[in-house]
Coordinates of C-alpha atoms (C1' of nucleotides) in Angstrom, one line a residue:
Chain D
M1 CA 113.3 113.6 115.4
E2 CA 112.5 114.4 112.2
T3 CA 109.5 113.2 110.4
R4 CA 112.2 112.9 107.4
E5 CA 113.7 110.6 109.6
L6 CA 111.1 108.8 110.3
R7 CA 109.7 108.8 106.5
Y8 CA 113.4 107.6 105.9
F9 CA 113.3 104.3 108.7
V10 CA 109.9 103.8 107.6
A11 CA 110.2 102.7 103.8
V12 CA 113.4 100.7 104.4
A13 CA 111.7 98.8 107.5
E14 CA 109.1 97.9 105.1
E15 CA 111.2 96.8 101.8
L16 CA 113.6 95.6 103.5
H17 CA 116.2 97.0 100.7
F18 CA 118.2 100.7 100.8
G19 CA 118.0 101.1 97.0
R20 CA 114.3 100.1 96.1
A21 CA 113.6 101.7 99.7
A22 CA 115.6 105.4 98.3
L23 CA 114.0 105.2 94.7
R24 CA 110.9 104.8 96.3
L25 CA 111.5 108.0 98.2
G26 CA 113.2 110.0 95.3
I27 CA 116.5 109.7 96.9
A28 CA 119.2 108.5 95.8
Q29 CA 121.0 105.0 97.6
P30 CA 124.2 107.0 100.1
P31 CA 121.9 110.0 101.2
L32 CA 119.5 106.8 102.7
S33 CA 122.2 105.1 104.3
R34 CA 123.7 108.5 106.0
A35 CA 120.4 109.5 107.3
I36 CA 120.1 106.1 108.6
G37 CA 122.7 105.4 110.0
Q38 CA 122.4 109.3 111.3
L39 CA 119.4 108.8 113.0
E40 CA 120.5 104.4 114.4
R41 CA 123.6 107.2 115.9
R42 CA 121.7 109.4 117.6
L43 CA 119.0 107.5 119.1
G44 CA 122.3 105.2 120.1
V45 CA 120.2 102.4 119.0
T46 CA 121.0 99.7 116.0
L47 CA 117.6 99.2 114.1
L48 CA 118.9 97.3 110.9
E49 CA 120.5 94.4 111.1
R50 CA 122.4 94.3 107.9
T51 CA 125.1 92.1 105.5
S52 CA 125.6 93.3 102.3
R53 CA 122.9 90.8 101.0
T54 CA 120.2 91.3 103.6
V55 CA 118.4 93.6 105.5
A56 CA 116.4 92.6 108.5
L57 CA 114.6 94.5 112.1
T58 CA 115.6 94.7 115.0
E59 CA 113.0 94.5 117.7
A60 CA 113.6 98.2 118.2
G61 CA 112.8 97.8 114.5
T62 CA 110.3 96.8 114.8
V63 CA 109.3 99.3 117.1
L64 CA 109.5 101.9 115.6
L65 CA 108.0 101.2 111.9
R66 CA 104.8 101.1 114.8
E67 CA 105.1 103.4 116.7
G68 CA 106.9 105.6 113.3
R69 CA 103.6 105.2 110.8
A70 CA 101.8 106.3 113.9
A71 CA 103.7 109.0 114.6
L72 CA 103.8 110.6 110.9
D73 CA 99.5 109.8 110.4
A74 CA 99.1 111.9 112.8
V75 CA 100.7 114.1 111.6
A76 CA 100.1 113.8 108.4
A77 CA 96.3 114.4 110.4
A78 CA 97.4 117.2 111.9
E79 CA 98.7 118.8 108.1
R80 CA 94.5 117.9 106.5
R81 CA 92.9 118.8 109.8
T82 CA 94.4 122.0 109.5
R83 CA 94.0 122.4 105.8
R84 CA 89.9 122.1 106.3
A85 CA 89.9 124.0 109.1
A86 CA 91.4 126.3 107.0
L87 CA 89.0 126.4 104.5
G88 CA 86.4 127.1 107.0
A89 CA 84.2 125.1 104.5
A90 CA 83.4 123.6 107.3
E91 CA 82.5 120.1 106.4
L92 CA 82.6 115.8 107.6
V93 CA 83.9 113.6 106.2
L94 CA 82.3 110.0 107.2
V95 CA 83.7 107.1 106.3
T96 CA 81.7 103.5 106.2
K97 CA 82.7 100.3 104.2
A98 CA 80.8 99.8 100.8
G99 CA 77.3 98.5 101.2
A100 CA 76.6 98.4 104.8
S101 CA 75.0 100.6 106.9
S102 CA 73.2 101.0 104.0
E103 CA 69.7 101.0 106.4
L104 CA 71.1 103.8 109.1
L105 CA 73.1 105.8 107.1
P106 CA 70.5 107.7 105.5
R107 CA 68.3 107.8 108.3
L108 CA 71.8 108.9 109.3
L109 CA 72.4 112.0 107.0
D110 CA 68.6 113.1 107.6
A111 CA 67.7 113.1 110.7
Y112 CA 71.5 115.3 111.0
A113 CA 70.0 117.8 108.8
A114 CA 67.6 118.9 110.0
E115 CA 69.1 119.6 112.5
P116 CA 69.8 123.2 113.2
G117 CA 73.7 124.3 113.1
S118 CA 74.5 120.7 110.8
V119 CA 76.7 120.6 108.5
A120 CA 77.1 119.5 105.1
V121 CA 78.4 115.7 105.0
D122 CA 80.9 114.2 102.8
V123 CA 80.7 110.0 102.6
V124 CA 83.0 108.3 101.8
L125 CA 82.7 105.1 101.2
C126 CA 85.8 102.5 101.1
G127 CA 87.0 98.7 101.4
I128 CA 87.3 96.4 104.0
G129 CA 89.4 97.3 107.1
Q130 CA 90.7 101.2 105.6
Q131 CA 88.3 103.2 108.0
E132 CA 90.9 103.2 110.7
G133 CA 93.0 104.9 109.1
L134 CA 90.8 107.4 106.9
L135 CA 90.2 108.6 110.3
R136 CA 94.1 108.3 111.9
D137 CA 95.8 110.8 108.9
G138 CA 93.0 113.1 109.3
R139 CA 91.3 112.2 105.8
A140 CA 87.6 111.2 107.3
D141 CA 86.2 113.1 110.9
V142 CA 84.0 109.9 111.5
A143 CA 83.3 106.6 110.5
L144 CA 80.9 104.0 110.9
L145 CA 82.7 101.0 112.0
H146 CA 80.8 97.0 113.4
L147 CA 82.0 95.1 116.0
P148 CA 83.7 92.8 116.2
F149 CA 85.0 92.6 113.0
D150 CA 86.6 96.1 113.1
S151 CA 89.3 97.2 115.7
T152 CA 88.5 100.6 117.8
A153 CA 91.7 100.5 118.2
G154 CA 92.1 104.6 119.6
L155 CA 89.6 105.7 118.6
D156 CA 87.0 106.4 121.0
F157 CA 83.4 105.7 120.0
E158 CA 79.8 105.8 121.0
E159 CA 77.3 102.3 120.1
L160 CA 74.5 102.8 117.7
G161 CA 72.4 99.8 117.9
T162 CA 73.1 95.6 117.8
E163 CA 71.5 93.4 115.2
R164 CA 71.8 89.8 114.6
Q165 CA 73.6 87.8 112.5
V166 CA 72.4 86.3 108.5
L167 CA 74.0 83.6 106.1
V168 CA 73.4 85.8 102.8
L169 CA 73.1 83.4 99.9
P170 CA 71.4 82.6 96.2
A171 CA 67.9 82.2 96.7
G172 CA 67.2 78.4 94.8
H173 CA 70.5 77.1 97.1
P174 CA 69.1 74.2 99.6
A175 CA 70.1 75.8 102.6
A176 CA 67.7 79.0 101.4
A177 CA 65.4 77.1 102.6
R178 CA 66.4 75.5 106.3
E179 CA 64.9 77.9 109.2
S180 CA 68.4 78.8 110.7
L181 CA 71.5 78.0 110.8
T182 CA 74.4 77.6 113.5
M183 CA 77.7 79.5 112.4
A184 CA 79.8 75.8 111.6
E185 CA 77.0 74.8 109.0
A186 CA 77.2 78.5 107.9
I187 CA 80.8 78.2 106.9
S188 CA 80.4 74.8 105.1
V189 CA 77.3 75.4 103.1
P190 CA 77.8 73.3 99.6
G191 CA 79.8 75.2 97.0
L192 CA 79.0 78.6 98.7
P193 CA 82.5 79.1 100.6
P194 CA 83.3 82.0 102.7
P195 CA 85.2 84.5 100.8
R196 CA 88.4 85.2 101.9
W197 CA 87.9 88.7 103.9
P198 CA 91.4 91.5 103.4
G199 CA 94.7 90.3 105.6
S200 CA 94.0 86.5 105.2
D201 CA 95.4 84.4 102.9
G202 CA 94.2 81.6 101.2
P203 CA 93.1 80.2 98.1
G204 CA 89.9 82.3 95.9
P205 CA 88.9 86.0 95.0
E206 CA 89.5 88.6 98.4
I207 CA 86.6 90.5 98.6
R208 CA 86.9 94.3 98.9
D209 CA 83.9 95.3 100.1
H210 CA 80.4 94.0 101.1
A211 CA 79.3 95.6 97.2
Q212 CA 81.6 92.4 95.8
L213 CA 80.8 90.6 98.5
L214 CA 77.2 90.3 97.6
Q215 CA 77.9 90.3 93.8
L216 CA 79.6 87.1 94.8
I217 CA 77.4 85.5 96.7
A218 CA 74.8 87.0 93.6
L219 CA 77.6 84.5 90.7
G220 CA 76.7 81.6 93.4
R221 CA 80.1 81.7 94.0
A222 CA 80.1 82.2 97.8
S223 CA 78.3 83.6 100.5
A224 CA 78.4 85.2 103.6
V225 CA 77.7 85.3 107.5
L226 CA 76.2 89.4 107.5
P227 CA 73.9 92.1 110.1
A228 CA 70.8 91.7 109.7
S229 CA 70.0 95.0 108.0
V230 CA 71.8 94.3 104.4
R231 CA 68.4 92.4 103.7
S232 CA 67.2 95.3 103.0
Q233 CA 68.9 96.5 100.2
L234 CA 69.4 92.4 99.2
R235 CA 68.8 92.0 95.3
P236 CA 66.1 89.7 94.8
E237 CA 68.2 86.9 93.9
L238 CA 69.3 86.5 97.2
T239 CA 67.8 85.5 100.7
T240 CA 68.8 85.3 104.7
V241 CA 68.4 82.4 107.0
P242 CA 69.3 83.7 110.5
V243 CA 72.2 82.1 112.0
V244 CA 71.5 81.6 115.5
D245 CA 75.2 81.6 117.5
A246 CA 76.9 83.9 115.4
P247 CA 78.3 86.6 117.3
P248 CA 75.1 89.8 117.3
V249 CA 77.1 92.7 115.2
T250 CA 77.4 95.9 116.8
T251 CA 77.7 98.8 114.6
V252 CA 79.7 102.2 116.8
I253 CA 79.9 106.0 115.1
A254 CA 84.0 106.2 116.0
W255 CA 85.5 109.2 116.1
P256 CA 89.3 110.7 116.5
P257 CA 90.0 111.6 120.0
H258 CA 90.6 114.8 121.3
S259 CA 87.5 116.3 117.6
R260 CA 84.6 117.2 119.6
S261 CA 84.7 120.0 117.1
R262 CA 80.7 121.7 117.4
P263 CA 79.5 119.8 114.1
L264 CA 80.8 116.7 114.8
A265 CA 79.3 116.7 118.3
L266 CA 76.6 117.2 116.9
L267 CA 76.1 114.8 114.4
I268 CA 77.2 112.1 117.3
R269 CA 74.4 112.9 119.2
T270 CA 72.6 112.5 116.5
A271 CA 73.2 109.0 115.6
T272 CA 73.7 108.0 119.5
R273 CA 69.0 109.4 119.0
L274 CA 68.5 107.7 115.7
Chain K
M1 CA 105.9 119.1 107.4
E2 CA 108.5 118.6 110.4
T3 CA 108.6 118.0 113.7
R4 CA 110.6 120.9 114.8
E5 CA 108.2 123.0 112.8
L6 CA 105.1 121.4 115.0
R7 CA 107.5 122.8 118.4
Y8 CA 108.0 125.8 116.9
F9 CA 104.7 126.7 115.7
V10 CA 103.6 124.6 118.8
A11 CA 105.4 127.3 120.9
V12 CA 104.3 130.1 119.9
A13 CA 100.4 129.3 119.7
E14 CA 101.8 128.4 123.9
E15 CA 103.1 131.7 124.4
L16 CA 101.3 133.7 121.7
H17 CA 104.9 135.1 122.0
F18 CA 107.1 135.4 119.4
G19 CA 110.2 136.3 121.8
R20 CA 109.4 134.4 124.6
A21 CA 108.6 131.2 121.9
A22 CA 112.5 131.2 120.7
L23 CA 113.3 131.8 124.0
R24 CA 111.8 128.9 125.2
L25 CA 113.1 126.9 122.0
G26 CA 116.7 128.8 122.9
I27 CA 117.3 130.8 118.9
A28 CA 116.3 134.1 117.6
Q29 CA 113.1 135.7 117.3
P30 CA 113.6 136.5 114.0
P31 CA 114.2 132.8 112.2
L32 CA 111.1 131.2 114.4
S33 CA 108.9 134.7 112.8
R34 CA 110.6 133.2 109.6
A35 CA 109.4 129.5 109.7
I36 CA 106.2 130.2 111.0
G37 CA 105.7 132.5 108.0
Q38 CA 107.0 129.5 105.9
L39 CA 105.1 126.8 107.6
E40 CA 102.1 129.0 106.6
R41 CA 102.7 129.8 103.3
R42 CA 103.3 125.7 103.0
L43 CA 100.2 125.1 104.5
G44 CA 98.3 128.1 102.2
V45 CA 96.9 128.6 105.9
T46 CA 96.9 131.7 108.0
L47 CA 97.6 130.6 111.3
L48 CA 98.4 133.3 114.1
E49 CA 97.0 137.3 113.9
R50 CA 99.5 139.2 114.6
T51 CA 99.2 143.1 114.7
S52 CA 103.4 144.5 116.3
R53 CA 101.4 144.1 119.8
T54 CA 99.2 141.1 120.0
V55 CA 100.0 137.5 118.4
A56 CA 96.0 135.1 118.5
L57 CA 95.5 131.5 117.1
T58 CA 93.0 132.2 114.1
E59 CA 91.5 128.8 113.8
A60 CA 93.2 126.4 111.5
G61 CA 95.6 128.0 114.2
T62 CA 93.2 126.5 116.9
V63 CA 93.6 122.4 114.8
L64 CA 97.2 123.2 114.3
L65 CA 97.9 123.2 118.1
R66 CA 95.3 120.5 119.0
E67 CA 97.0 118.4 116.5
G68 CA 100.0 119.5 116.9
R69 CA 100.8 118.9 120.2
A70 CA 99.3 115.0 119.7
A71 CA 101.7 114.6 116.6
L72 CA 104.3 116.2 118.5
D73 CA 103.5 113.4 121.3
A74 CA 103.3 110.3 119.3
V75 CA 106.7 110.9 117.5
A76 CA 108.4 111.3 121.1
A77 CA 106.2 108.0 121.8
A78 CA 107.6 106.1 118.8
E79 CA 111.2 107.7 120.4
R80 CA 111.3 106.7 124.0
R81 CA 109.8 102.8 123.0
T82 CA 112.6 102.5 120.6
R83 CA 115.2 102.4 123.0
R84 CA 113.7 101.5 125.7
A85 CA 112.9 98.2 122.7
A86 CA 116.4 98.5 122.5
L87 CA 117.8 98.6 125.9
G88 CA 116.0 95.0 126.0
A89 CA 115.0 95.4 129.3
A90 CA 112.0 94.5 129.9
E91 CA 110.0 96.0 131.5
L92 CA 106.4 97.4 131.5
V93 CA 106.4 100.6 133.6
L94 CA 102.7 100.8 135.0
V95 CA 101.4 104.8 136.0
T96 CA 98.6 105.8 138.4
K97 CA 97.6 108.4 140.8
A98 CA 99.2 108.4 143.9
G99 CA 97.0 107.4 146.5
A100 CA 94.7 105.4 144.4
S101 CA 94.1 101.7 143.5
S102 CA 95.9 101.2 147.0
E103 CA 93.8 98.0 147.4
L104 CA 93.7 96.5 143.5
L105 CA 97.4 97.2 142.8
P106 CA 99.9 95.5 145.2
R107 CA 97.4 92.7 144.3
L108 CA 97.8 92.9 140.5
L109 CA 101.7 93.3 140.6
D110 CA 102.0 90.3 143.4
A111 CA 99.3 88.3 140.7
Y112 CA 101.2 89.5 137.7
A113 CA 104.7 88.6 139.3
A114 CA 103.2 85.5 140.0
E115 CA 102.7 84.3 135.9
P116 CA 104.9 82.7 133.8
G117 CA 106.8 85.6 131.5
S118 CA 105.8 88.3 133.5
V119 CA 108.7 91.5 133.1
A120 CA 109.6 93.9 136.2
V121 CA 107.6 96.2 136.9
D122 CA 107.7 99.9 137.2
V123 CA 105.2 101.8 139.1
V124 CA 105.2 105.5 138.4
L125 CA 102.0 107.8 141.0
C126 CA 101.8 110.7 139.3
G127 CA 99.5 113.4 139.6
I128 CA 95.8 113.3 138.8
G129 CA 95.1 113.6 135.3
Q130 CA 99.2 113.4 133.6
Q131 CA 98.6 109.6 133.8
E132 CA 97.0 109.9 129.6
G133 CA 99.7 112.9 128.9
L134 CA 102.2 110.1 130.2
L135 CA 100.9 107.0 128.3
R136 CA 100.0 109.4 124.9
D137 CA 103.7 110.0 125.1
G138 CA 105.7 106.2 125.4
R139 CA 106.9 107.4 129.1
A140 CA 104.4 105.1 130.1
D141 CA 103.4 101.1 128.5
V142 CA 100.0 100.8 130.7
A143 CA 97.7 103.1 133.5
L144 CA 94.9 101.9 135.9
L145 CA 92.4 105.4 135.1
H146 CA 88.8 106.0 137.2
L147 CA 86.1 106.8 135.5
P148 CA 84.7 108.8 135.1
F149 CA 86.9 111.3 135.9
D150 CA 90.0 110.2 134.1
S151 CA 89.4 110.5 130.5
T152 CA 89.6 107.4 128.2
A153 CA 90.7 109.8 125.0
G154 CA 92.4 107.5 122.5
L155 CA 93.5 104.4 124.7
D156 CA 91.9 100.9 124.5
F157 CA 91.0 99.8 128.4
E158 CA 89.4 97.3 130.2
E159 CA 87.1 97.7 132.5
L160 CA 88.3 96.5 136.4
G161 CA 85.7 97.6 138.7
T162 CA 83.2 99.3 140.4
E163 CA 82.3 100.5 143.5
R164 CA 80.7 102.8 144.7
Q165 CA 81.8 106.5 146.1
V166 CA 82.0 107.8 149.6
L167 CA 82.3 111.1 151.7
V168 CA 85.4 111.3 153.4
L169 CA 85.9 113.4 156.1
P170 CA 87.6 113.6 159.5
A171 CA 85.7 111.2 161.8
G172 CA 84.7 114.2 164.3
H173 CA 83.3 115.8 162.1
P174 CA 79.0 116.0 162.5
A175 CA 78.5 115.1 159.8
A176 CA 80.8 111.5 159.8
A177 CA 77.1 110.1 161.8
R178 CA 75.3 110.3 159.0
E179 CA 74.3 107.1 157.4
S180 CA 74.3 108.5 154.3
L181 CA 74.6 111.5 152.4
T182 CA 73.3 112.7 148.8
M183 CA 75.7 114.2 146.7
A184 CA 74.4 117.4 146.7
E185 CA 75.0 117.3 151.2
A186 CA 77.9 115.6 150.3
I187 CA 78.8 118.9 148.2
S188 CA 78.2 121.1 150.9
V189 CA 79.7 120.1 154.4
P190 CA 79.8 122.8 156.8
G191 CA 83.4 123.9 156.7
L192 CA 84.3 121.5 154.6
P193 CA 85.2 122.8 150.9
P194 CA 85.0 119.9 148.2
P195 CA 88.7 120.2 147.4
R196 CA 90.4 122.4 144.2
W197 CA 91.0 119.7 141.4
P198 CA 93.1 120.9 138.6
G199 CA 92.1 122.6 135.2
S200 CA 88.5 124.6 137.9
D201 CA 89.6 128.1 138.7
G202 CA 88.6 129.2 142.5
P203 CA 90.2 130.0 145.6
G204 CA 91.1 127.6 148.4
P205 CA 94.8 125.9 147.3
E206 CA 94.1 122.6 144.2
I207 CA 95.2 120.1 145.0
R208 CA 97.6 117.0 142.8
D209 CA 96.9 113.5 144.0
H210 CA 95.5 112.2 146.8
A211 CA 98.0 112.2 149.3
Q212 CA 98.3 115.4 149.2
L213 CA 93.6 115.4 149.1
L214 CA 93.6 112.4 152.1
Q215 CA 96.5 114.8 154.0
L216 CA 94.2 118.0 153.2
I217 CA 90.8 115.9 154.6
A218 CA 92.8 114.8 157.9
L219 CA 93.4 118.8 158.9
G220 CA 90.1 119.5 158.2
R221 CA 90.2 121.7 155.9
A222 CA 88.1 119.7 153.5
S223 CA 86.0 116.8 152.4
A224 CA 86.1 114.5 149.5
V225 CA 83.1 112.4 147.4
L226 CA 85.8 109.6 146.3
P227 CA 85.6 106.3 146.1
A228 CA 84.7 103.1 149.1
S229 CA 87.6 101.2 148.6
V230 CA 90.4 104.6 149.9
R231 CA 88.8 103.4 153.0
S232 CA 90.9 100.4 153.2
Q233 CA 94.1 103.1 153.2
L234 CA 92.5 105.7 156.3
R235 CA 94.1 106.2 159.2
P236 CA 92.5 106.3 161.8
E237 CA 91.3 109.8 162.3
L238 CA 89.2 110.3 158.9
T239 CA 85.6 108.3 158.1
T240 CA 83.5 107.7 155.4
V241 CA 79.5 107.5 154.9
P242 CA 78.7 106.8 151.7
V243 CA 76.9 109.2 149.2
V244 CA 73.5 107.4 147.6
D245 CA 73.4 109.1 144.2
A246 CA 77.4 109.4 143.2
P247 CA 78.2 108.3 140.0
P248 CA 80.0 104.3 140.4
V249 CA 83.2 105.1 139.4
T250 CA 85.0 102.2 136.9
T251 CA 88.3 101.0 137.2
V252 CA 90.0 100.5 133.7
I253 CA 93.8 99.0 132.7
A254 CA 94.6 101.1 129.8
W255 CA 96.8 101.3 127.2
P256 CA 97.7 103.2 123.3
P257 CA 96.6 101.7 120.8
H258 CA 98.7 98.8 118.7
S259 CA 100.8 98.2 121.5
R260 CA 99.4 95.2 122.8
S261 CA 103.3 93.2 122.9
R262 CA 103.6 90.0 124.9
P263 CA 103.9 91.3 128.9
L264 CA 101.7 93.7 128.2
A265 CA 99.8 91.7 126.9
L266 CA 99.9 89.4 130.1
L267 CA 99.0 92.2 132.1
I268 CA 96.3 93.1 130.8
R269 CA 94.6 89.7 130.9
T270 CA 96.0 89.3 134.5
A271 CA 94.4 92.2 135.9
T272 CA 91.0 90.8 134.1
R273 CA 91.3 88.0 135.8
L274 CA 91.4 89.6 139.8
Chain H
dC1 C1' 137.4 82.8 90.2
dT2 C1' 134.5 86.2 88.3
dA3 C1' 131.2 89.2 88.0
dA4 C1' 126.5 90.8 90.2
dT5 C1' 124.0 93.0 93.9
dT6 C1' 123.7 96.3 97.6
dG7 C1' 124.9 98.2 101.1
dA8 C1' 128.9 101.4 103.2
dT9 C1' 131.8 105.9 102.2
dA10 C1' 134.2 109.9 99.5
dC11 C1' 133.7 114.4 98.4
dC12 C1' 131.5 117.9 96.3
dC13 C1' 128.0 121.8 96.0
dG14 C1' 124.1 123.9 97.2
dT15 C1' 120.2 124.8 99.6
dG16 C1' 118.3 126.4 104.6
dC17 C1' 118.5 127.2 109.6
dG18 C1' 120.0 129.8 112.8
dG19 C1' 122.8 134.5 113.9
dT20 C1' 122.4 139.6 113.6
dA21 C1' 121.5 144.2 112.3
dT22 C1' 117.7 146.3 111.6
dC23 C1' 113.4 148.7 110.0
dG24 C1' 108.8 149.5 110.9
dA25 C1' 104.2 149.9 113.3
dT26 C1' 101.8 150.9 117.4
dG27 C1' 101.1 151.6 121.9
dC28 C1' 101.9 154.7 126.4
dG29 C1' 105.0 158.0 129.3
dC30 C1' 104.9 162.7 130.2
Chain W
dG1 C1' 102.0 165.4 120.5
dC2 C1' 106.1 163.4 120.6
dG3 C1' 110.3 160.7 122.2
dC4 C1' 110.6 155.8 124.1
dA5 C1' 110.3 151.0 124.6
dT6 C1' 107.9 146.7 123.0
dC7 C1' 107.9 143.7 119.2
dG8 C1' 106.8 141.0 114.9
dA9 C1' 108.8 141.5 110.1
dT10 C1' 112.9 141.8 107.3
dA11 C1' 118.4 142.2 105.5
dC12 C1' 121.8 139.9 104.5
dC13 C1' 125.2 136.5 106.4
dG14 C1' 128.0 132.0 107.2
dC15 C1' 127.8 127.4 108.0
dA16 C1' 125.3 123.1 108.8
dC17 C1' 124.1 119.9 106.3
dG18 C1' 121.1 117.1 102.8
dG19 C1' 121.6 115.7 98.4
dG20 C1' 124.5 114.1 94.6
dT21 C1' 128.2 111.0 91.7
dA22 C1' 131.7 107.9 92.2
dT23 C1' 133.7 104.7 93.9
dC24 C1' 134.7 101.0 97.4
dA25 C1' 133.8 96.9 100.2
dA26 C1' 131.4 92.4 100.8
dT27 C1' 129.0 88.9 99.8
dT28 C1' 126.7 85.3 97.0
dA29 C1' 125.3 82.9 92.2
dG30 C1' 127.1 81.1 88.5

DNA sequence: CTAATTGATACCCGTGCGGTATCGATGCGC
DNA sequence: GCGCATCGATACCGCACGGGTATCAATTAG
């Protein structure tokens, strides 16, 4: 199977429409129909059920969509990492959620920079849930993740530390006076609904990163249960209340398997020793 | 980057010889040279240093070899899993080292078969260190691994249990009378050298799986430190002595990320409940 | 019943992949 | 030192295949 065929199939499978998929791919519709047909014939598998009005994935098509995306990511990662390796510009790209790990990250960067043999670290801040994608397709080398929110599926990782969670809310709110809260109480604070995380549907604005989230809380429009370390970066108008039964959050440093370059290994070792 | 280009590059990078690589690929040498040249030009990267007598990998080439193999595995996995999904023959392929987990595996298979909604499980026994490859390229769905010997790099896994290690040796040997041994003593038992594991070099025969290993020990030609559960399958002429300071062995059930099909999830759940 | 939409088919053209023949460079034997 | 063998690169050629346009066939909305 060629990557071109995979790209074509993934486009059609995502659009469920040959015309739109062809447009997205920058080719005409007939060659696309033919390519998919050839792919199906070569695999001996029906990937799409199509009438002249609708296109639907078969069981096998669903599998190929998932696996094909992963394969395309792997190819893209190979290309990106090769290019970066050739630049000789030995540097690491570290990705973390904007607004998260604000306490740990500077310490890590300082400690790493002080190590002999360390290289430049490019810090990329991204939205929630995007880190794994960046690692998988080679745009990043290493990430700080927070279990159990982020998934380490397909990644190697080391635990860096665990912290309890607190409810973040405006200082003036009645609930701010409480000594502690339960999870049930925290998610039902009057007037301060929990934010809508990406992927979930529902009313209200969807937040994209921690900075947005804190702003939303400061506006008195939401509250959120977050790792205790956010306290170090809170503006004075925000306060926190411990949530006793919230699951503890584990910060981990994660990297793609089979990629422990020397600078990366050093960074990981530095992180675990903090 | 097309998979064809990746296949070509990996072949040359492994052979370090255009002629042999072309032979292996079933094409002539000139098109191969051209293809590699085009790939380098498109990437803007020198992958191979070549004189008219030698071919050597550059730094970037080393990266592309590693990443390219992973990407090709991912593509192969996509193809295999799609074909299998289309057969509709819902079945799982479980892979484990021949001779290992001989106690756990039957219990797991029995318990799983008794679950409603379980599917046929195809058990594949392979040599040491081959399981991860089978998982990565889609020939298997799930594996039983033994930490710290096997690597879980790039795999999801759940721990199933931990056991101590024992030295396995012929019953008649003087050391068999000992109550316990240290690791240092175990690997230097007179006349019974530890076997040569795949990947390491040295004198003596290289063993490929646990069955071979046990036979070698029965012949009085070797001894080995193995998980305590081997005792359940030892022939009477073999005996064991606890090794007090050997690292404990953890048996894990591992699977490729993003592939928790319903039957697989059930198998994993069954395993963790054993 | 007609028109619009959408995927499949027919046909043509040009790129590019693979083949053979050959060159140029390098190392080795005599 | 000279010829020879080895090996990668280059030149050139033919054809397969990917992509384009035009059109058909099937389905559905109005």
